[in-house]
Short mmCIF file of C-alpha atoms in Angstrom, two decimals:
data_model
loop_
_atom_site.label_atom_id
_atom_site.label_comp_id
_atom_site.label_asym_id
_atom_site.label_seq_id
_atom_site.Cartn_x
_atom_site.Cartn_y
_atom_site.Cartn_z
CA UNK C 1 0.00 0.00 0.00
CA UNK C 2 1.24 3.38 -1.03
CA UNK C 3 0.84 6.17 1.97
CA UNK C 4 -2.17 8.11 1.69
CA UNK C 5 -1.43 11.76 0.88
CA UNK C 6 -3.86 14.55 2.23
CA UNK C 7 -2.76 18.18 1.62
CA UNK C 8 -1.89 19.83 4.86
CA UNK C 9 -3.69 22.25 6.49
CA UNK C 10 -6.72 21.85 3.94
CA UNK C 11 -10.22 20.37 3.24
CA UNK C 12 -10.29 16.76 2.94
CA UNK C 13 -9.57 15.61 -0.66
CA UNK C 14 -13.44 14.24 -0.80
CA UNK C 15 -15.94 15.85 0.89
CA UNK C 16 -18.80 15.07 -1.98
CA UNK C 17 -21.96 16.67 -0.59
CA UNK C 18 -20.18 20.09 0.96
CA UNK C 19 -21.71 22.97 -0.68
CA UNK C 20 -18.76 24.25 -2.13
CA UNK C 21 -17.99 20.62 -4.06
CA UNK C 22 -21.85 20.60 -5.36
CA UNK C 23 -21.31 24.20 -6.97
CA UNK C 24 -18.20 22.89 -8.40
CA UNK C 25 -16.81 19.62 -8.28
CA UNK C 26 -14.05 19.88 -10.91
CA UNK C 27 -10.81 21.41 -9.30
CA UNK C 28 -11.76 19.17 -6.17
CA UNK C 29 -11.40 16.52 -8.80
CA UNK C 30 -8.29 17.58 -10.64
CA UNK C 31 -6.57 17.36 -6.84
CA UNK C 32 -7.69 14.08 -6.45
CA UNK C 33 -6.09 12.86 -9.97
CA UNK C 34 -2.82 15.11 -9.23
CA UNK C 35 -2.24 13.34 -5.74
CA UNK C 36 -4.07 11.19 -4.74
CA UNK C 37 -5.82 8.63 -7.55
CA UNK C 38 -6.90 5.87 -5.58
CA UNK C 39 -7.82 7.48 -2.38
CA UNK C 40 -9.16 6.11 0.52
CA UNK C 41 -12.34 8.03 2.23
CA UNK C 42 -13.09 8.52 6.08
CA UNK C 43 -16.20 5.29 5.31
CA UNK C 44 -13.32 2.99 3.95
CA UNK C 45 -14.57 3.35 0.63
CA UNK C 46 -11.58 3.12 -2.28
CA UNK C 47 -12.54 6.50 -4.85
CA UNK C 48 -10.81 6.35 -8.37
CA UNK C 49 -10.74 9.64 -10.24
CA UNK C 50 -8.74 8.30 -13.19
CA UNK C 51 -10.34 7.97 -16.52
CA UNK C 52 -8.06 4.39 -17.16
CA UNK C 53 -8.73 3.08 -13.48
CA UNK C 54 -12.58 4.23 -13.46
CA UNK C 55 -12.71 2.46 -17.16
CA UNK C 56 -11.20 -0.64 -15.51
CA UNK C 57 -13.19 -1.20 -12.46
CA UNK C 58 -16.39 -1.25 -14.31
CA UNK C 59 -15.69 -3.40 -17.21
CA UNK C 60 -13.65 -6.08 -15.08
CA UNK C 61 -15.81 -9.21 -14.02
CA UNK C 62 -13.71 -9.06 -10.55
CA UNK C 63 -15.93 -6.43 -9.52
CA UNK C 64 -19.50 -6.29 -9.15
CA UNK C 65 -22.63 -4.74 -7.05
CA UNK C 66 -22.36 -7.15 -4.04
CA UNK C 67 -26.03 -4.74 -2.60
CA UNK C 68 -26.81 -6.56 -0.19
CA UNK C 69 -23.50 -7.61 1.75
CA UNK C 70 -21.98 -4.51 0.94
CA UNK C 71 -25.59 -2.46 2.24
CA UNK C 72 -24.59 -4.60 5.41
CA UNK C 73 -21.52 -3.97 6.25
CA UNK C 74 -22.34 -0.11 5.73
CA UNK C 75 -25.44 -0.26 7.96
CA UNK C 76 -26.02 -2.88 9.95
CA UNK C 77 -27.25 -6.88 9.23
CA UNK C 78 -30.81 -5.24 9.67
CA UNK C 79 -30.76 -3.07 7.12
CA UNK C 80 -32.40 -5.11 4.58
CA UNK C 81 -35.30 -5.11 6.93
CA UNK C 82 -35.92 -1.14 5.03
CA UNK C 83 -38.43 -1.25 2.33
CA UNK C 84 -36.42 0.84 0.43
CA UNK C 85 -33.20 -1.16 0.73
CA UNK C 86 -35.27 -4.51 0.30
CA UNK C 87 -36.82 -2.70 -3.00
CA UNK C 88 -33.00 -1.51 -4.51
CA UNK C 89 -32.00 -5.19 -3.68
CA UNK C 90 -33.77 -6.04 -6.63
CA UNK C 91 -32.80 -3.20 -8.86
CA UNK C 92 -30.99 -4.53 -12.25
CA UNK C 93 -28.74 -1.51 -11.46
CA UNK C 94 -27.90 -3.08 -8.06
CA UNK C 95 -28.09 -6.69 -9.52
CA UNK C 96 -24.96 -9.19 -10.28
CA UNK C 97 -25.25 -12.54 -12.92
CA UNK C 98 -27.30 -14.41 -13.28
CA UNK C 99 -29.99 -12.14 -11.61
CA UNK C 100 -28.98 -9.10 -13.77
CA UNK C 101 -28.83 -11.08 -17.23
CA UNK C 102 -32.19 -12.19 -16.45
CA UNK C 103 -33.63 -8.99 -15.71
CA UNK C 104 -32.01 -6.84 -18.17
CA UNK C 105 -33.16 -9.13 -21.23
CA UNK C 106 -36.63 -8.86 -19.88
CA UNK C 107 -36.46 -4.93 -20.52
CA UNK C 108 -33.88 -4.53 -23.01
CA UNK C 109 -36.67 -4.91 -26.02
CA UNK C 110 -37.68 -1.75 -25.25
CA UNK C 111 -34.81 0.38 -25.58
CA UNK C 112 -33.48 -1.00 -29.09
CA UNK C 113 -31.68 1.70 -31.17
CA UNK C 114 -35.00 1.15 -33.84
CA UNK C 115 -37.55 1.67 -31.17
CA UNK C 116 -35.79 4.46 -30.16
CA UNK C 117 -35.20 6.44 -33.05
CA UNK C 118 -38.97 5.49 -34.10
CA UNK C 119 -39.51 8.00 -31.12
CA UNK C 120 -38.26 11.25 -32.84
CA UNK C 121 -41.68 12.66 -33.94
CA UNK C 122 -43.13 12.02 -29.98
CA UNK C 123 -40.42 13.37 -28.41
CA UNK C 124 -40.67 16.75 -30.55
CA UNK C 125 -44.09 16.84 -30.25
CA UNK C 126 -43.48 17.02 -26.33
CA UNK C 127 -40.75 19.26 -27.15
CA UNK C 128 -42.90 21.94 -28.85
CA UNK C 129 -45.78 21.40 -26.71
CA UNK C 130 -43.38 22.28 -23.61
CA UNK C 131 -42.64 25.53 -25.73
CA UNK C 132 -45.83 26.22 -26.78
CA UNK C 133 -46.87 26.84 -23.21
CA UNK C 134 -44.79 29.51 -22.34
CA UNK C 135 -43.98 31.36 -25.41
CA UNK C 136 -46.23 34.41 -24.92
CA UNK C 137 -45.33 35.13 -21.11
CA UNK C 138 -41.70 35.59 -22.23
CA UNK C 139 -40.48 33.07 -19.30
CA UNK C 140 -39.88 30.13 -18.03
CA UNK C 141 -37.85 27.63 -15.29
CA UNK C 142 -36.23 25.93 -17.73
CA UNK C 143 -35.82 23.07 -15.28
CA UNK C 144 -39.30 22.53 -14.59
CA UNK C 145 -41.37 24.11 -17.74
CA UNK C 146 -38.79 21.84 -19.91
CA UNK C 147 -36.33 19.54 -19.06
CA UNK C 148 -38.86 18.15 -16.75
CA UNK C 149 -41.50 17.30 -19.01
CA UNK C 150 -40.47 15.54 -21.89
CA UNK C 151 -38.57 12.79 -20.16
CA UNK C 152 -41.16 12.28 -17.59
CA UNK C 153 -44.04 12.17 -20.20
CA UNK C 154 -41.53 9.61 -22.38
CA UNK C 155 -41.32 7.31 -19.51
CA UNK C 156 -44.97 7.14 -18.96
CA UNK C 157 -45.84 6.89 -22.87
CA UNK C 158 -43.15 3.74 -22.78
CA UNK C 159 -44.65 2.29 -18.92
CA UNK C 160 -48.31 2.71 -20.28
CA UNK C 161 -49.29 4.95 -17.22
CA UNK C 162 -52.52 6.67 -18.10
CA UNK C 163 -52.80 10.10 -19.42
CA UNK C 164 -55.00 11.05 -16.43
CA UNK C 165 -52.12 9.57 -14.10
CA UNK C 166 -49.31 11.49 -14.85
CA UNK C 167 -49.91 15.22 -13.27
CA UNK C 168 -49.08 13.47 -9.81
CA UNK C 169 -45.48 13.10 -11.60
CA UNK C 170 -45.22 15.81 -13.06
CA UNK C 171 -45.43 17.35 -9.71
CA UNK C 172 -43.47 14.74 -7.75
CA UNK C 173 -40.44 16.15 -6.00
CA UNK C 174 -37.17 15.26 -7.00
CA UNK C 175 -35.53 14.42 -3.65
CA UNK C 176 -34.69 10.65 -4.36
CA UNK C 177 -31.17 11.33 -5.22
CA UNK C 178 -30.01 10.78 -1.77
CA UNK C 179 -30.05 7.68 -1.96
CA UNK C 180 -27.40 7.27 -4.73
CA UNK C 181 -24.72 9.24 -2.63
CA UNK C 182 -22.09 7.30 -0.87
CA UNK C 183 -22.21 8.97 2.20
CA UNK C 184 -24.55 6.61 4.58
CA UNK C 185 -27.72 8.36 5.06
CA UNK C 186 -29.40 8.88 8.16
CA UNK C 187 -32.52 7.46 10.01
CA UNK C 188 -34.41 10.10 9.34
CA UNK C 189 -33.36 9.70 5.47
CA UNK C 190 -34.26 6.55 5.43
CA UNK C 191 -37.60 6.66 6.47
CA UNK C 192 -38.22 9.48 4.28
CA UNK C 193 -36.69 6.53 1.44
CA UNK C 194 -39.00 4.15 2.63
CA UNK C 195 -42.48 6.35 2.35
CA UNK C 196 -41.57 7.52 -1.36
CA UNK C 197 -40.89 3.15 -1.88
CA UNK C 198 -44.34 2.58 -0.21
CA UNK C 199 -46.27 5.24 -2.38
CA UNK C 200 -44.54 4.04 -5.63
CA UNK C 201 -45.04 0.60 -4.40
CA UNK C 202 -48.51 1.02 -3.96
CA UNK C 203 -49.39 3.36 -7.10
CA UNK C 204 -47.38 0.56 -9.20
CA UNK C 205 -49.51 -2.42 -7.92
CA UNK C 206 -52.57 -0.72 -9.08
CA UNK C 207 -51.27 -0.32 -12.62
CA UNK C 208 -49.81 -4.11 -12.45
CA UNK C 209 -53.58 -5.10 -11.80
CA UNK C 210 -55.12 -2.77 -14.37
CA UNK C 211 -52.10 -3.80 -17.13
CA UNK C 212 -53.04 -7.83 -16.53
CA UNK C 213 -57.03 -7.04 -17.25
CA UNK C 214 -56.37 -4.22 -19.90
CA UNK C 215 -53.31 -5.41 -21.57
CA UNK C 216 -51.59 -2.74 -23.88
CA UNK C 217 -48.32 -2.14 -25.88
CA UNK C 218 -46.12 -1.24 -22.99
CA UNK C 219 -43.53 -2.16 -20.82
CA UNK C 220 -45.07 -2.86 -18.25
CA UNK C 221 -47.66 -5.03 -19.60
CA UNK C 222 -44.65 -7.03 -21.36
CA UNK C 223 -42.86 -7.18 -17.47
CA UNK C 224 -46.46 -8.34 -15.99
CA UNK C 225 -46.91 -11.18 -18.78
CA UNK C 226 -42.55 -12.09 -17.65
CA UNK C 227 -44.24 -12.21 -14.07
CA UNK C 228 -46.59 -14.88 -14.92
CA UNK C 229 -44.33 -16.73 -16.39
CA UNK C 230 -43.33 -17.65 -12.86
CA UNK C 231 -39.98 -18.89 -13.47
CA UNK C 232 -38.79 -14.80 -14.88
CA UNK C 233 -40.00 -12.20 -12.30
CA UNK C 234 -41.15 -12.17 -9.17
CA UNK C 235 -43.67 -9.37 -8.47
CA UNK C 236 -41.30 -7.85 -5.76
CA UNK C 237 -38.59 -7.69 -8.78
CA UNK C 238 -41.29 -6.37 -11.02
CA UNK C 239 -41.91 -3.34 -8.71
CA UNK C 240 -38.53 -2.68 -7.96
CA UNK C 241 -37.16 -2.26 -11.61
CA UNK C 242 -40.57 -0.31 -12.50
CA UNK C 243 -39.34 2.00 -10.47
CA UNK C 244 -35.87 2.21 -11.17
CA UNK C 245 -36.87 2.60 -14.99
CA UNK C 246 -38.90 5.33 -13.91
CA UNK C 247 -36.36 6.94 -11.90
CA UNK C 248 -33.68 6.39 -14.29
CA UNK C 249 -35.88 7.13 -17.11
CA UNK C 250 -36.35 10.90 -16.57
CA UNK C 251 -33.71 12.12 -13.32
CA UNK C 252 -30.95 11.93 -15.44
CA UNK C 253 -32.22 13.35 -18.95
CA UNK C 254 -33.53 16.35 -16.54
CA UNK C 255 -29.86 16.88 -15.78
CA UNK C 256 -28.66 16.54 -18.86
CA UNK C 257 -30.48 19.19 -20.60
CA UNK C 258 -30.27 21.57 -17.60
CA UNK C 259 -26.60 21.21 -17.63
CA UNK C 260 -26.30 21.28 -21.24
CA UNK C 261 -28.00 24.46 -21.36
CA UNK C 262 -25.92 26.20 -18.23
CA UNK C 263 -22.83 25.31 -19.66
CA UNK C 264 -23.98 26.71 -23.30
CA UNK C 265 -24.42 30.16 -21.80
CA UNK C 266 -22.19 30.10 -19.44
CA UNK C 267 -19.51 29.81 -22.69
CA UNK C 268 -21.22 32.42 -24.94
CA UNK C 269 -18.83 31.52 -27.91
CA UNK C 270 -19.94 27.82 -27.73
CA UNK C 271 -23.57 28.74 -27.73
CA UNK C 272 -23.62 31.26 -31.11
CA UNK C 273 -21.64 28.62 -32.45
CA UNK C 274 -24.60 25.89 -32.43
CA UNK C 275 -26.64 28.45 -33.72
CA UNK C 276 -25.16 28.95 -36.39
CA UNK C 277 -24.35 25.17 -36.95
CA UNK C 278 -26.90 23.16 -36.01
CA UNK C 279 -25.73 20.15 -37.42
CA UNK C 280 -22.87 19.83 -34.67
CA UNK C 281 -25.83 18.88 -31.66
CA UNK C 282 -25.38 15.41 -31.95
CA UNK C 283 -21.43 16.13 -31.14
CA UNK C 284 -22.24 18.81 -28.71
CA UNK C 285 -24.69 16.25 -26.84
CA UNK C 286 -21.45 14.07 -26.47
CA UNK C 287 -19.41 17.02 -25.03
CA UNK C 288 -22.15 18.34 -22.35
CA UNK C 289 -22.19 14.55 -21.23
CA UNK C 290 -18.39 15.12 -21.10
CA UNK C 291 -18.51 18.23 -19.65
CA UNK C 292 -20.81 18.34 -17.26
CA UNK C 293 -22.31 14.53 -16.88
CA UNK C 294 -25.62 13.95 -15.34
CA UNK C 295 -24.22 10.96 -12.90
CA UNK C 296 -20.88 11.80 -11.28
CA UNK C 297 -20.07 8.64 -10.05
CA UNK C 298 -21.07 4.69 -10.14
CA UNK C 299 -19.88 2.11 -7.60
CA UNK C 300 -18.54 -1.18 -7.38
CA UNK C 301 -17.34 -4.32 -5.00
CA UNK C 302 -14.31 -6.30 -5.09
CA UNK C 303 -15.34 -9.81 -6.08
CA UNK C 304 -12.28 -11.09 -4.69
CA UNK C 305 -8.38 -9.72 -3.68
CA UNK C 306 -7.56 -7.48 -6.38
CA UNK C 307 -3.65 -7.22 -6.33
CA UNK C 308 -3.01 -3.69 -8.21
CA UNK C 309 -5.29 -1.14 -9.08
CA UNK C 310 -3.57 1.84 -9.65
CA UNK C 311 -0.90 1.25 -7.40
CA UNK C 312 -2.99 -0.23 -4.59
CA UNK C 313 -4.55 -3.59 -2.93
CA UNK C 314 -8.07 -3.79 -3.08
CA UNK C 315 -8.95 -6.51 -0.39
CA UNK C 316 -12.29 -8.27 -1.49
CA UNK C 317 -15.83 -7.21 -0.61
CA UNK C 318 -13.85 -3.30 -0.42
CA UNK C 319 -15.90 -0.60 -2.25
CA UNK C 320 -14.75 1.26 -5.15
CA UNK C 321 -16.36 4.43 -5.89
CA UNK C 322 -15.98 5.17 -9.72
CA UNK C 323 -15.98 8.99 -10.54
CA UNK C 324 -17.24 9.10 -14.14
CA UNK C 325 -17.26 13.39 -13.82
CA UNK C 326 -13.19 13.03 -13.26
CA UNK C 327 -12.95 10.32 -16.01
CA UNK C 328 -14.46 12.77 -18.26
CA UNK C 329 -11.81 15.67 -17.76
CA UNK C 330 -8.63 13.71 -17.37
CA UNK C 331 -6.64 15.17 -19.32
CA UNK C 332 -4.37 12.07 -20.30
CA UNK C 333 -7.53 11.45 -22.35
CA UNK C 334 -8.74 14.84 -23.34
CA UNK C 335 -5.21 16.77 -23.54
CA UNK C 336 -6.84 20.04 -24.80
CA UNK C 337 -8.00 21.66 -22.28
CA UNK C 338 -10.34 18.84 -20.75
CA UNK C 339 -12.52 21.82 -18.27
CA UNK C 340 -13.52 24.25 -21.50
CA UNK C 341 -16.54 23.04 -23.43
CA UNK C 342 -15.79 22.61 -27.01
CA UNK C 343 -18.93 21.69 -29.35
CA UNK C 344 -16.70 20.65 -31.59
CA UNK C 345 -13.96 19.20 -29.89
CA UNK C 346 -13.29 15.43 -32.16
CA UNK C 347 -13.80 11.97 -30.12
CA UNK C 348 -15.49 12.87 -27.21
CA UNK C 349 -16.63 9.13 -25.59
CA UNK C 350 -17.68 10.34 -22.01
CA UNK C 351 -17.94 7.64 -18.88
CA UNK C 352 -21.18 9.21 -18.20
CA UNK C 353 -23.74 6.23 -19.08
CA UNK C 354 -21.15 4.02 -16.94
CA UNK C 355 -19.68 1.13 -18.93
CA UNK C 356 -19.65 -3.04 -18.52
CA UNK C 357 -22.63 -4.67 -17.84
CA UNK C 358 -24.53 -2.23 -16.47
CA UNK C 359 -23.82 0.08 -19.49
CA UNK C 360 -27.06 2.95 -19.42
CA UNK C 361 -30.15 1.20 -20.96
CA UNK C 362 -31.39 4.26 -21.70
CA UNK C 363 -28.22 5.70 -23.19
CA UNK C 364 -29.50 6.22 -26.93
CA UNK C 365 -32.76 7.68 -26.02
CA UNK C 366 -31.29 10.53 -23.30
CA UNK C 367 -29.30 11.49 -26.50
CA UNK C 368 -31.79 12.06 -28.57
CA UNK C 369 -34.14 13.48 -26.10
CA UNK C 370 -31.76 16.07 -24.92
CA UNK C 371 -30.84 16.49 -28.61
CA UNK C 372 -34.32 17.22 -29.93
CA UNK C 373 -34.83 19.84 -26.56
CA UNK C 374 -32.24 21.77 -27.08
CA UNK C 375 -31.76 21.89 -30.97
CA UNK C 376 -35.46 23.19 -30.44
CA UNK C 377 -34.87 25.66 -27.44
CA UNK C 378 -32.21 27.29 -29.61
CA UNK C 379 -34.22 27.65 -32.70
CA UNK C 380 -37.91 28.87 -31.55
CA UNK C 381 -36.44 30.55 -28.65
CA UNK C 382 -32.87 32.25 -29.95
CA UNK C 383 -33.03 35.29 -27.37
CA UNK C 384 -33.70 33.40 -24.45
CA UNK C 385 -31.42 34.16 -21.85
CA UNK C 386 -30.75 32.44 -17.99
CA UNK C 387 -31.23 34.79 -15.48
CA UNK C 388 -28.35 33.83 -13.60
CA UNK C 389 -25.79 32.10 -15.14
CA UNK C 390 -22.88 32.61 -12.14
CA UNK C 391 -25.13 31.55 -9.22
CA UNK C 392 -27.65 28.73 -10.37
CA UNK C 393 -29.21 26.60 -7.48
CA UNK C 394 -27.40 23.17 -7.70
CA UNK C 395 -29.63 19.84 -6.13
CA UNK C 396 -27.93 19.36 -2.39
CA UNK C 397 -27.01 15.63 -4.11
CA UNK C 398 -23.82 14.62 -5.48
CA UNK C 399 -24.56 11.11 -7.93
CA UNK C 400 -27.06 13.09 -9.70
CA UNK C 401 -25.56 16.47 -10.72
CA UNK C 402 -28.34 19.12 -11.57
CA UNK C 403 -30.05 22.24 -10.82
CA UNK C 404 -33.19 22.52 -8.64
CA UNK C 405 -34.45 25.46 -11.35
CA UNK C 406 -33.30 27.53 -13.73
CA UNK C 407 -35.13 31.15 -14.69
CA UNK C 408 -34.70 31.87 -18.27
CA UNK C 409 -36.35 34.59 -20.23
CA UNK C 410 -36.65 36.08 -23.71
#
């Protein structure tokens, strides 16, 4: 093992939910690459800031999820006593072989590259819908009035929850992302977890039982037939992966458009540049992933003793936190200038949808959603300007990186 190094007299290398790494969490990360890449936190946990280590540890069958051992030694042997612990047990996300294989071909019909792009002339519809709205009253949270919408709507089109469901979501606070964070939550947290796992529980039960008597084209109507096929699903796995598709589905398309569109005019230059050249969003898309990614980090176990990562011993069951917004802006693989945005800046191939077998299912269609929204921001709305570019209000979570709202006008 290679001593630890902490700069004297300073902050601690890692502190992921202070205020001032939420605002900012990009020189905190540059530190960490500079001297200290493997680094070990207060909980035990090994962090890798490194775009080659972070690469590694996810695509490398010695590590896995491990949930419910590793939720264990965190907490306490109880633990999996908490609805909403019991409920991520069964998350594909959380999952290891054979469980995840199973799980993730029972979904993975749905998010085919054809299926997706067959979804163009929805998702614009939604789009100029969105923008319809507000036009006249000259503005808008862009956060809530947009980003919001579309994903949350596409979810529901592709779950089969009702039209005369959905304003309950559109409303629903965004507060989940606690969970994600690798700093142990409290008691209080928890229960809060386990309330929004009941209410989802219960909502999703009700559409399980109106899905098997009014079958429709839908997702979850394909997951409820799996569940009668006994020997696929159980109905506690159904429920849990409805709503982690859910979840999944919309939290981290939100951030990706409101960060896209921060960092756009927050670099001036950038922004009049996709103006003027439209046909460079699918590129820029790849660089505000880059840039600015949705998900900071993903985690992982060690399956057994792993000998050398980066220098260091990894004893089995450890935990090693991956930081996918560090990967992104090393700049032994993005030498020019990794922290500007550059629209045009050639093979950009962020960390941000993660990477092995838990790869984002949903990677092709938060492209094109976030494509379509802000291709059409830009066009029907060219003078719209954020009110505050310098101080926007960043979610108090650090896994999901995004704003709570962000005033625009025009």
């Amino acid at each position: 093992m290679n001593e630890q190094v902490q700069p004297t007299g300073s902050d601690p290398l890692f502190n992921p939910l202070s205020p001032d790494f939420i605002r900012d969490p990009y020189p905190h990360y540059d530190r960490l690459r500079a001297i200290d890449p493997i680094h070990v936190t207060p909980f035990g946990q090994f962090v890798t800031s490194r775009h080659a280590d972070v690469s590694l540890v996810m695509r490398d069958k010695r590590f896995g999820k491990d949930f419910v051992e590793r939720s264990k030694r965190r907490y306490s042997e109880k633990i999996m006593d908490e609805p909403v612990f019991r409920s991520m047990s069964h998350w594909m996300l959380q999952s290891d072989p054979p469980d995840h294989t199973r799980l993730r071909g029972l979904v993975v019909k749905a998010f085919t590259a054809r299926r997706v792009e067959d979804m163009r002339p929805r998702i614009q519809e939604i789009v100029d819908q969105a923008i319809d709205a507000v036009i006249a009253r000259g503005h808008m949270d862009l956060i809530e009035d947009f980003a919001f919408r579309l994903p949350v709507t596409i979810i529901c089109d592709m779950l089969g929850i009702p039209e005369d469901h959905r304003e309950v979501f559109y409303k629903s606070s965004r507060d989940g992302g606690r969970l994600l964070d690798p700093v142990p939550l409290s008691p209080e947290e928890i229960a809060k977890g386990n309330a929004g796992n009941m209410m989802a529980q219960m909502y999703f039960q009700q559409l399980f039982e109106l899905r098997r008597k009014n079958p429709g084209d839908d997702l979850i109507t394909q997951l409820v037939q799996a569940e009668e096929d006994g020997n696929k699903l159980t109905n506690e796995e159904l429920t849990a992966n409805i709503i982690l598709l859910f979840g999944a589905g919309h939290e981290t398309t939100v951030n990706l458009i409101g960060n896209g569109l921060l960092a756009l005019h927050r670099n001036p230059d950038q922004l009049a540049l996709l103006k003027a050249r439209p046909e460079l969003m699918t590129n820029a898309i790849e660089e505000f992933l880059r840039y600015d990614s949705s998900v900071q980090m993903t985690g992982r176990v060690a399956l057994e003793d792993i000998d050398d990562l980066g220098g260091r011993q990894i004893p089995k069951g450890e935990t090693v936190l991956c930081l996918l917004g560090s990967a992104n802006r090393d700049p032994a693989v993005y030498p020019d200038h990794p922290d500007r945005l550059d629209v045009t800046r050639p093979n950009v191939r962020p960390l941000s949808f993660g990477g092995g077998i838990h790869f984002c299912l949903g990677a092709q269609l938060a492209r094109i959603e976030a494509e379509i929204a802000i291709a059409t921001l830009l066009r029907r709305l060219p003078d719209l300007r954020i009110d505050d570019v310098e101080n926007p209000k960043w979610r108090p979570t650090f896994v999901l990186r995004g704003l709570t709202q962000l005033p625009a006008s025009w």
